[in-house]
Short mmCIF file of C-alpha atoms in Angstrom, two decimals:
data_model
loop_
_atom_site.label_atom_id
_atom_site.label_comp_id
_atom_site.label_asym_id
_atom_site.label_seq_id
_atom_site.Cartn_x
_atom_site.Cartn_y
_atom_site.Cartn_z
CA MET A 1 32.07 22.49 -8.50
CA PRO A 2 33.14 25.91 -6.60
CA ARG A 3 35.94 25.70 -4.31
CA GLY A 4 35.29 25.25 -0.46
CA PRO A 5 35.20 27.97 2.41
CA ALA A 6 38.30 29.46 3.54
CA LEU A 7 39.15 27.66 6.82
CA GLY A 8 42.59 29.59 7.41
CA ASN A 9 44.09 32.47 10.01
CA PRO A 10 42.07 35.25 10.19
CA ARG A 11 43.63 38.60 10.62
CA LEU A 12 45.00 38.27 13.88
CA SER A 13 47.52 39.83 16.25
CA GLU A 14 50.30 37.72 16.37
CA PRO A 15 49.76 36.76 20.36
CA LEU A 16 46.33 35.35 19.19
CA ARG A 17 47.84 33.73 16.10
CA ARG A 18 50.33 31.27 18.85
CA GLU A 19 47.48 30.88 20.82
CA ARG A 20 45.34 29.43 17.99
CA ARG A 21 48.23 27.41 16.66
CA ARG A 22 48.65 26.00 20.16
CA ILE A 23 45.33 24.85 20.21
CA LEU A 24 45.18 23.10 17.62
CA HIS A 25 47.93 21.45 17.70
CA ALA A 26 46.87 20.30 21.17
CA VAL A 27 43.60 18.93 19.16
CA HIS A 28 46.06 17.16 16.50
CA ASP A 29 47.82 15.66 19.21
CA ARG A 30 45.06 13.97 21.09
CA VAL A 31 42.79 13.79 17.88
CA GLU A 32 42.33 9.88 18.02
CA GLU A 33 40.97 9.84 21.31
CA VAL A 34 38.88 12.88 20.44
CA ALA A 35 37.40 10.75 17.53
CA GLU A 36 36.98 7.90 19.67
CA THR A 37 34.82 10.03 21.77
CA ALA A 38 32.64 11.35 19.07
CA VAL A 39 31.99 7.54 18.04
CA GLU A 40 31.06 6.78 21.73
CA VAL A 41 28.26 10.18 21.63
CA MET A 42 26.72 9.01 18.23
CA ARG A 43 26.26 5.70 19.96
CA ALA A 44 24.86 6.48 22.75
CA GLU A 45 22.64 9.76 21.29
CA ILE A 46 21.44 8.29 17.84
CA PRO A 47 19.10 5.05 18.05
CA SER A 48 19.76 3.69 14.68
CA TYR A 49 23.55 3.69 15.35
CA ALA A 50 23.31 2.21 18.41
CA LEU A 51 22.04 -1.15 16.88
CA GLN A 52 25.07 -1.43 14.76
CA ASP A 53 27.95 -3.37 14.84
CA GLU A 54 31.70 -2.85 15.64
CA ARG A 55 32.94 -3.18 12.27
CA PHE A 56 30.11 -0.66 11.60
CA PHE A 57 31.86 1.46 14.36
CA GLY A 58 35.09 1.34 13.11
CA ASP A 59 34.01 2.71 9.83
CA VAL A 60 32.66 5.73 11.15
CA GLN A 61 35.69 6.37 13.62
CA ASP A 62 37.21 6.16 10.66
CA GLN A 63 35.04 8.76 8.77
CA VAL A 64 35.23 11.29 11.82
CA LEU A 65 39.27 10.83 12.31
CA GLU A 66 39.74 11.89 8.46
CA HIS A 67 36.82 15.04 9.09
CA TYR A 68 38.90 15.94 12.06
CA GLN A 69 42.05 16.16 10.59
CA MET A 70 41.11 17.96 7.80
CA GLN A 71 39.29 20.73 9.87
CA LEU A 72 42.33 20.77 11.89
CA ALA A 73 45.01 21.22 9.07
CA ALA A 74 42.35 23.56 7.02
CA LEU A 75 41.83 26.00 10.74
CA ALA A 76 45.81 25.87 10.73
CA GLY A 77 45.71 27.28 7.03
CA ASP A 78 48.15 24.54 5.72
CA ARG A 79 45.69 23.80 3.31
CA ASP A 80 42.35 25.44 1.57
CA MET A 81 39.13 23.03 0.79
CA THR A 82 38.31 21.74 -2.31
CA PRO A 83 34.92 19.61 -2.95
CA GLU A 84 37.79 16.85 -4.15
CA ASP A 85 38.70 16.54 -0.17
CA LEU A 86 35.41 15.50 0.41
CA VAL A 87 34.57 12.75 -2.07
CA PHE A 88 35.50 9.84 1.05
CA SER A 89 32.81 11.81 2.87
CA ARG A 90 30.03 11.32 -0.04
CA ALA A 91 31.23 7.64 -0.17
CA ALA A 92 30.16 7.15 3.23
CA ALA A 93 26.90 9.14 3.06
CA MET A 94 25.80 7.03 -0.14
CA ARG A 95 27.18 3.85 2.18
CA ARG A 96 24.53 4.46 4.93
CA ALA A 97 21.62 5.48 2.50
CA ARG A 98 22.21 2.40 1.03
CA ALA A 99 22.43 0.53 4.00
CA GLY A 100 18.97 2.20 5.04
CA PHE A 101 19.87 4.96 7.40
CA ALA A 102 17.42 7.80 7.64
CA LEU A 103 19.08 11.07 6.56
CA GLU A 104 18.65 13.10 9.59
CA ASP A 105 20.90 10.58 11.31
CA TRP A 106 23.10 10.89 9.26
CA ILE A 107 23.25 15.28 9.93
CA SER A 108 23.04 14.10 13.51
CA ALA A 109 26.26 12.42 13.60
CA PHE A 110 27.74 15.91 11.96
CA ARG A 111 26.26 17.46 14.45
CA VAL A 112 27.99 15.24 17.28
CA GLY A 113 31.25 15.59 15.83
CA ARG A 114 31.50 19.11 15.39
CA GLN A 115 29.90 19.34 19.36
CA VAL A 116 32.93 17.01 20.42
CA LEU A 117 35.32 18.99 18.28
CA TRP A 118 34.29 22.11 19.93
CA ASP A 119 34.46 20.37 23.69
CA ALA A 120 38.10 19.23 22.59
CA LEU A 121 39.03 22.72 21.59
CA LEU A 122 37.30 24.29 24.46
CA ASP A 123 39.75 22.01 26.66
CA CYS A 124 42.90 22.56 24.90
CA ALA A 125 42.12 26.12 24.96
CA GLY A 126 42.51 26.88 28.55
CA THR A 127 41.01 29.58 30.76
CA SER A 128 42.90 32.56 29.79
CA ALA A 129 41.33 35.41 28.32
CA GLU A 130 43.55 35.25 25.49
CA ALA A 131 42.92 31.83 25.32
CA GLN A 132 39.53 32.15 25.12
CA GLN A 133 39.91 34.83 22.34
CA ALA A 134 41.73 32.50 20.47
CA ALA A 135 39.22 29.30 20.66
CA LEU A 136 35.94 31.80 19.85
CA SER A 137 38.27 32.57 16.65
CA LEU A 138 38.21 29.36 15.61
CA VAL A 139 33.91 29.19 15.98
CA THR A 140 33.22 30.74 12.62
CA PRO A 141 35.39 28.64 10.48
CA LEU A 142 34.18 25.06 11.82
CA MET A 143 30.74 25.96 11.71
CA ARG A 144 31.68 27.02 7.76
CA TYR A 145 33.33 23.37 7.60
CA VAL A 146 30.15 21.66 8.96
CA ASP A 147 27.66 23.55 6.83
CA TYR A 148 30.29 22.57 3.76
CA ALA A 149 31.05 19.10 4.34
CA SER A 150 27.37 17.80 5.60
CA THR A 151 25.83 19.95 2.45
CA HIS A 152 27.71 17.98 -0.03
CA ALA A 153 27.17 14.31 2.10
CA ALA A 154 23.21 15.26 1.81
CA GLN A 155 23.93 15.59 -1.72
CA ALA A 156 25.30 12.35 -2.06
CA TYR A 157 22.12 11.16 -0.03
CA VAL A 158 19.86 12.30 -1.54
CA GLU A 159 21.37 11.36 -4.96
CA TYR A 160 21.31 7.87 -3.65
CA GLN A 161 17.64 8.10 -2.73
CA GLN A 162 16.35 9.22 -6.12
CA HIS A 163 18.17 6.76 -7.55
CA VAL A 164 16.78 3.93 -5.53
CA VAL A 165 13.23 5.79 -5.87
CA ALA A 166 13.84 6.37 -9.55
CA ASP A 167 14.46 2.29 -9.63
CA ALA A 168 11.99 1.25 -7.48
CA ASP A 169 9.40 3.37 -9.31
CA ARG A 170 10.21 1.70 -12.75
CA GLU A 171 9.91 -1.64 -11.07
CA ARG A 172 6.61 -1.18 -9.34
CA ARG A 173 5.50 0.31 -13.52
CA ASP A 174 7.08 -2.83 -15.22
CA LEU A 175 5.41 -5.16 -12.69
CA LEU A 176 1.95 -3.68 -12.69
CA ASP A 177 1.90 -3.30 -16.78
CA GLN A 178 2.65 -7.34 -16.34
CA LEU A 179 -0.09 -7.91 -13.83
CA LEU A 180 -2.32 -6.05 -16.30
CA ALA A 181 -1.59 -8.03 -19.14
CA GLY A 182 -2.95 -11.22 -17.12
CA VAL A 183 0.53 -12.80 -16.59
CA ALA A 184 1.97 -12.40 -12.63
CA PRO A 185 6.30 -12.79 -13.60
CA THR A 186 7.72 -16.14 -12.84
CA ARG A 187 11.66 -15.20 -12.80
CA GLY A 188 13.99 -12.69 -12.07
CA PRO A 189 13.73 -9.37 -10.09
CA LEU A 190 10.29 -8.89 -11.01
CA MET A 191 8.82 -12.20 -9.38
CA ALA A 192 10.95 -10.93 -6.18
CA ALA A 193 9.08 -7.32 -6.52
CA ALA A 194 5.78 -9.64 -6.73
CA GLN A 195 6.77 -11.67 -3.91
CA ALA A 196 7.02 -8.42 -2.18
CA TYR A 197 3.35 -7.23 -2.51
CA GLY A 198 2.17 -11.03 -2.07
CA VAL A 199 1.24 -11.14 -5.82
CA GLY A 200 1.34 -14.92 -6.78
CA PRO A 201 0.01 -16.38 -9.42
CA ARG A 202 -3.25 -17.30 -8.06
CA SER A 203 -3.48 -14.60 -5.16
CA PRO A 204 -6.88 -13.18 -4.91
CA MET A 205 -6.63 -10.09 -5.39
CA MET A 206 -8.52 -6.78 -6.39
CA ALA A 207 -7.72 -3.42 -8.44
CA VAL A 208 -8.35 0.05 -6.95
CA VAL A 209 -7.97 2.71 -9.68
CA ALA A 210 -7.70 6.72 -8.07
CA VAL A 211 -7.83 10.03 -9.69
CA CYS A 212 -7.72 13.54 -8.20
CA VAL A 213 -10.58 15.68 -8.68
CA GLY A 214 -10.02 18.56 -6.60
CA ASP A 215 -7.53 20.54 -4.42
CA THR A 216 -8.07 23.00 -2.07
CA ARG A 217 -4.38 23.71 -1.46
CA THR A 218 -3.04 24.47 -5.03
CA GLY A 219 -6.15 24.20 -7.10
CA ASP A 220 -4.53 22.05 -9.37
CA PRO A 221 -5.94 18.41 -9.05
CA THR A 222 -3.52 17.30 -11.93
CA SER A 223 -0.88 18.30 -10.10
CA ALA A 224 1.97 15.19 -9.56
CA GLU A 225 2.09 15.90 -5.83
CA ASN A 226 -1.67 14.87 -5.75
CA GLY A 227 -0.72 11.55 -7.23
CA TYR A 228 2.35 10.81 -5.11
CA ALA A 229 0.21 11.80 -1.60
CA ALA A 230 -2.37 9.27 -2.96
CA SER A 231 0.19 6.68 -3.58
CA ALA A 232 1.82 7.07 -0.43
CA SER A 233 -1.34 7.20 2.08
CA ILE A 234 -2.43 3.98 -0.35
CA SER A 235 0.89 2.36 0.17
CA VAL A 236 0.65 2.14 3.82
CA ALA A 237 -0.61 -0.89 5.31
CA GLY A 238 -4.53 -1.42 6.54
CA PRO A 239 -5.83 -3.88 8.70
CA TRP A 240 -3.27 -6.41 7.26
CA ALA A 241 0.19 -7.06 6.96
CA GLY A 242 2.23 -6.42 4.24
CA ARG A 243 2.83 -3.93 1.43
CA THR A 244 0.58 -2.77 -1.33
CA LEU A 245 1.39 -2.40 -5.35
CA VAL A 246 0.64 1.09 -6.01
CA VAL A 247 1.58 3.04 -8.85
CA VAL A 248 1.16 6.86 -10.69
CA ARG A 249 0.72 6.42 -13.98
CA HIS A 250 -0.70 7.91 -16.52
CA GLY A 251 -3.07 10.82 -14.58
CA GLU A 252 -4.47 7.79 -12.34
CA VAL A 253 -3.16 5.52 -8.98
CA VAL A 254 -3.70 2.11 -9.21
CA ALA A 255 -3.49 -0.04 -6.40
CA VAL A 256 -3.42 -4.43 -6.29
CA PRO A 257 -4.33 -4.71 -2.96
CA VAL A 258 -3.97 -8.19 -2.08
CA VAL A 259 -6.81 -10.10 -0.46
CA ARG A 260 -4.88 -11.67 2.47
CA ALA A 261 -5.78 -15.00 4.49
CA GLY A 262 -8.42 -13.52 7.58
CA MET A 263 -9.76 -11.10 5.11
CA ASP A 264 -11.97 -10.24 2.64
CA ALA A 265 -13.19 -7.77 0.29
CA GLU A 266 -15.05 -5.46 2.50
CA ASP A 267 -11.96 -5.07 5.16
CA ILE A 268 -10.29 -3.26 1.17
CA CYS A 269 -13.23 -1.31 0.60
CA ALA A 270 -12.86 0.22 4.25
CA HIS A 271 -9.43 0.91 4.27
CA PHE A 272 -9.55 2.77 0.93
CA GLU A 273 -12.76 4.48 1.85
CA THR A 274 -10.48 5.56 4.84
CA VAL A 275 -7.53 6.58 2.89
CA GLN A 276 -9.81 8.84 0.80
CA ARG A 277 -11.47 10.92 3.88
CA ARG A 278 -8.36 10.90 5.60
CA LEU A 279 -6.79 12.99 1.87
CA ALA A 280 -10.33 14.68 1.26
CA ARG A 281 -9.50 16.17 5.20
CA ALA A 282 -5.88 16.92 3.90
CA GLY A 283 -7.49 19.00 1.08
CA THR A 284 -7.15 16.12 -1.48
CA MET A 285 -10.22 15.10 -3.03
CA LEU A 286 -10.47 11.62 -5.02
CA SER A 287 -12.43 9.40 -6.60
CA MET A 288 -11.85 5.99 -6.24
CA GLY A 289 -13.24 3.30 -8.06
CA ILE A 290 -12.82 -0.46 -6.39
CA SER A 291 -13.22 -3.87 -8.31
CA THR A 292 -14.31 -7.08 -7.17
CA VAL A 293 -12.06 -9.99 -6.72
CA ALA A 294 -10.08 -11.70 -9.24
CA GLN A 295 -9.10 -14.81 -8.61
CA GLY A 296 -5.22 -14.85 -9.81
CA ALA A 297 -3.52 -12.59 -12.12
CA GLY A 298 -5.27 -14.05 -14.75
CA GLU A 299 -8.10 -12.26 -14.06
CA LEU A 300 -6.88 -8.72 -12.78
CA PRO A 301 -7.31 -7.30 -16.43
CA ARG A 302 -10.83 -7.67 -16.15
CA ALA A 303 -10.41 -6.30 -12.26
CA TYR A 304 -9.07 -2.98 -13.62
CA GLN A 305 -11.55 -2.35 -16.38
CA GLU A 306 -14.15 -2.70 -13.44
CA ALA A 307 -12.19 -0.32 -11.17
CA ARG A 308 -12.21 2.18 -13.82
CA ALA A 309 -16.04 1.53 -14.58
CA ALA A 310 -16.61 2.00 -11.19
CA LEU A 311 -14.92 5.65 -11.35
CA ASP A 312 -18.49 6.38 -13.39
CA LEU A 313 -20.22 6.09 -10.50
CA VAL A 314 -18.14 8.14 -7.76
CA PRO A 315 -20.01 11.76 -7.86
CA ASP A 316 -18.23 14.80 -9.10
CA GLY A 317 -16.97 16.04 -5.78
CA GLY A 318 -15.13 12.15 -5.10
CA GLY A 319 -15.77 9.79 -3.07
CA VAL A 320 -15.45 5.84 -3.16
CA ALA A 321 -17.38 2.87 -5.79
CA ALA A 322 -17.04 -0.10 -3.86
CA LEU A 323 -17.85 -3.07 -6.55
CA PRO A 324 -18.04 -5.43 -3.84
CA ARG A 325 -20.42 -3.21 -2.01
CA LEU A 326 -23.61 -3.18 -4.88
CA SER A 327 -26.24 -5.08 -5.66
CA PRO A 328 -26.58 -6.10 -9.47
CA PHE A 329 -29.86 -4.05 -8.96
CA ASP A 330 -27.83 -1.49 -7.18
CA TYR A 331 -25.41 -1.81 -9.81
CA LEU A 332 -27.70 -1.21 -12.79
CA ALA A 333 -29.66 2.00 -11.43
CA LEU A 334 -26.65 3.68 -10.61
CA ARG A 335 -25.55 3.21 -14.15
CA ALA A 336 -28.97 4.72 -15.64
CA ASP A 337 -28.52 7.21 -18.39
CA ASP A 338 -30.73 9.89 -19.39
CA LEU A 339 -33.22 7.38 -21.05
CA ALA A 340 -33.60 5.33 -18.13
CA ARG A 341 -35.30 8.63 -16.18
CA GLN A 342 -37.28 9.45 -18.86
CA LEU A 343 -38.90 6.08 -18.54
CA VAL A 344 -40.05 6.42 -14.95
CA ASP A 345 -43.84 7.26 -15.29
CA PRO A 346 -43.98 11.32 -14.25
CA ARG A 347 -46.35 10.44 -10.92
CA VAL A 348 -44.02 8.00 -9.95
CA ARG A 349 -40.96 10.50 -10.49
CA LEU A 350 -43.14 13.59 -9.09
CA MET A 351 -44.37 11.58 -5.96
CA LEU A 352 -40.62 10.90 -5.20
CA GLU A 353 -39.37 14.12 -5.85
CA GLU A 354 -42.04 15.72 -3.54
CA ASP A 355 -41.48 13.17 -0.80
CA ARG A 356 -37.46 13.79 -0.96
CA ARG A 357 -38.55 17.76 0.23
CA ARG A 358 -40.79 16.28 2.37
CA GLY A 359 -38.16 14.03 4.34
CA ASP A 360 -38.70 11.21 2.61
CA THR A 361 -40.81 9.21 4.67
CA LEU A 362 -42.97 7.59 1.81
CA ALA A 363 -39.52 6.45 -0.10
CA ALA A 364 -38.38 4.81 3.27
CA THR A 365 -41.43 3.35 3.69
CA ILE A 366 -41.17 1.17 -0.15
CA ARG A 367 -37.67 -0.20 1.11
CA ALA A 368 -38.80 -1.41 4.51
CA PHE A 369 -41.24 -2.80 2.75
CA ALA A 370 -39.54 -4.56 0.09
CA GLU A 371 -36.94 -5.75 2.69
CA ALA A 372 -39.84 -7.14 4.84
CA ASP A 373 -41.05 -9.30 2.04
CA LEU A 374 -44.21 -7.55 1.85
CA ASN A 375 -45.20 -8.40 5.48
CA LEU A 376 -46.65 -4.35 6.21
CA ARG A 377 -46.11 -5.18 10.32
CA LEU A 378 -42.56 -6.23 10.38
CA ALA A 379 -41.94 -3.33 8.23
CA ALA A 380 -44.07 -1.00 10.58
CA GLU A 381 -41.46 -2.38 13.43
CA ARG A 382 -38.37 -1.92 11.12
CA LEU A 383 -40.15 2.15 10.77
CA ARG A 384 -40.78 1.74 14.31
CA VAL A 385 -44.71 3.38 13.35
CA HIS A 386 -47.46 1.96 14.27
CA HIS A 387 -48.93 -0.49 12.02
CA ASN A 388 -51.83 1.74 10.82
CA THR A 389 -49.52 4.50 9.91
CA ALA A 390 -47.86 2.43 7.68
CA HIS A 391 -51.26 1.17 6.03
CA TYR A 392 -51.69 4.82 5.07
CA ARG A 393 -48.17 5.28 3.91
CA LEU A 394 -48.90 2.63 1.16
CA ARG A 395 -51.77 3.75 0.77
CA ARG A 396 -50.66 7.54 -0.05
CA ILE A 397 -48.27 5.85 -2.42
CA GLU A 398 -50.75 3.95 -4.29
CA GLU A 399 -52.97 7.27 -4.78
CA ARG A 400 -50.11 9.71 -5.62
CA SER A 401 -48.23 7.39 -7.82
CA GLY A 402 -50.59 5.23 -9.57
CA ARG A 403 -48.77 2.30 -8.46
CA ASN A 404 -49.60 -0.70 -5.54
CA PRO A 405 -47.04 -1.38 -3.26
CA ARG A 406 -48.56 -5.31 -2.58
CA ARG A 407 -47.89 -5.86 -6.00
CA ILE A 408 -44.63 -7.15 -7.22
CA ALA A 409 -44.26 -5.77 -10.72
CA ASP A 410 -45.81 -2.31 -9.23
CA LEU A 411 -43.38 -2.47 -5.73
CA LEU A 412 -40.55 -3.09 -8.34
CA GLU A 413 -40.95 -0.59 -10.88
CA LEU A 414 -41.08 1.90 -7.45
CA LEU A 415 -37.53 0.60 -6.23
CA VAL A 416 -36.06 0.86 -9.74
CA ALA A 417 -37.62 4.70 -10.07
CA LEU A 418 -36.23 5.17 -6.41
CA ALA A 419 -33.04 3.43 -6.92
CA ILE A 420 -32.23 5.85 -9.84
CA ARG A 421 -33.57 9.30 -8.54
CA ASP A 422 -31.17 8.18 -5.79
CA GLY A 423 -28.05 7.33 -8.17
CA ALA A 424 -28.67 10.52 -10.21
CA GLU A 425 -28.39 12.52 -6.99
CA GLU A 426 -25.00 10.86 -5.96
CA SER A 427 -23.85 11.85 -9.70
CA GLY A 428 -25.11 15.01 -9.31
CA ASP A 429 -27.71 14.20 -12.35
CA CYS A 430 -30.59 15.76 -10.10
CA GLU A 431 -32.19 19.53 -10.65
#
């Protein structure tokens, strides 16, 4: 590691040198008082510090005092800075990181310490022109020290946080792997991690699988940034309290939300749909598949396979396929292949294609008639048209398709053809 910056005496006239030494000695004589002042300002200006106890502030004061003594000695030219001199600062940075303090709070503490020391230097300098000039000669070396020391502290902070993140990632992956094997951990760190996410052997939960299909910012849908952006967004609590287990693995993001008391599957579907839309607005297009509810860890492997299968139902441009929102009929229609489409009578297919171009009025009538249990008057009310208009539309459907909607078998065939058409449109397979 390179040596630190040179902070000793620059080329000054002898009178300025004397003034500079005088100022530094004066501050050194009251350095403990200056350190106490710095700690009080930190307590007042940094919210996370204000919440701490006296033991914490005793540690902070020791750190500030050691920094001040080192700076004053270096500024006086008594010593040069070396990386080894800042071992105490790196250790303190790791203690703050371990305690959960944000890096910006640690840097704010450096800012406060620098300002209080500078105020003390000016106060000890006095008002004479020579004293003011000597004080100004201390500005650059003082800033160099703060920059050098804060950089070392920040590196220690980041190293610790990377270590913590890497450990947390490994723990989440290990936990997910065990859950996807159908077993909830019953001992050790993984059990504690599972409990933190609300996951128990019989907890109702769901599986969500997301993959990136487009990125308007970088053009690279496979970049790690997409996975971690999705992971961070998914981890944020939705309409429930608690954390959600989220892991980036094998090119996909896997989440295991627990269906907590007062919730149902629709709450979770709505939350993940909101996440998908928020990321899409930010430029990351995701395809998401959401499973049905698994009653405990033993059913989670099945739920995971469901979520992956649901991805096949998502259009090419991204979106959400939530199995709890689909009926068996909807699911089968969305899974229809080319053969199923070919089995649709050409007359029916032609009618539906032409109707789509004209506003889908006949398709709406078919759906409304089925939902009204073949009660034409009720269907007309729901469509907000006259009974005669609805009757005319049914006649048109029969004339053009050869299927009478009043017959159950014919109505079912029309509904299947309509669902297959809509499924093809959603998947992008239609011409």
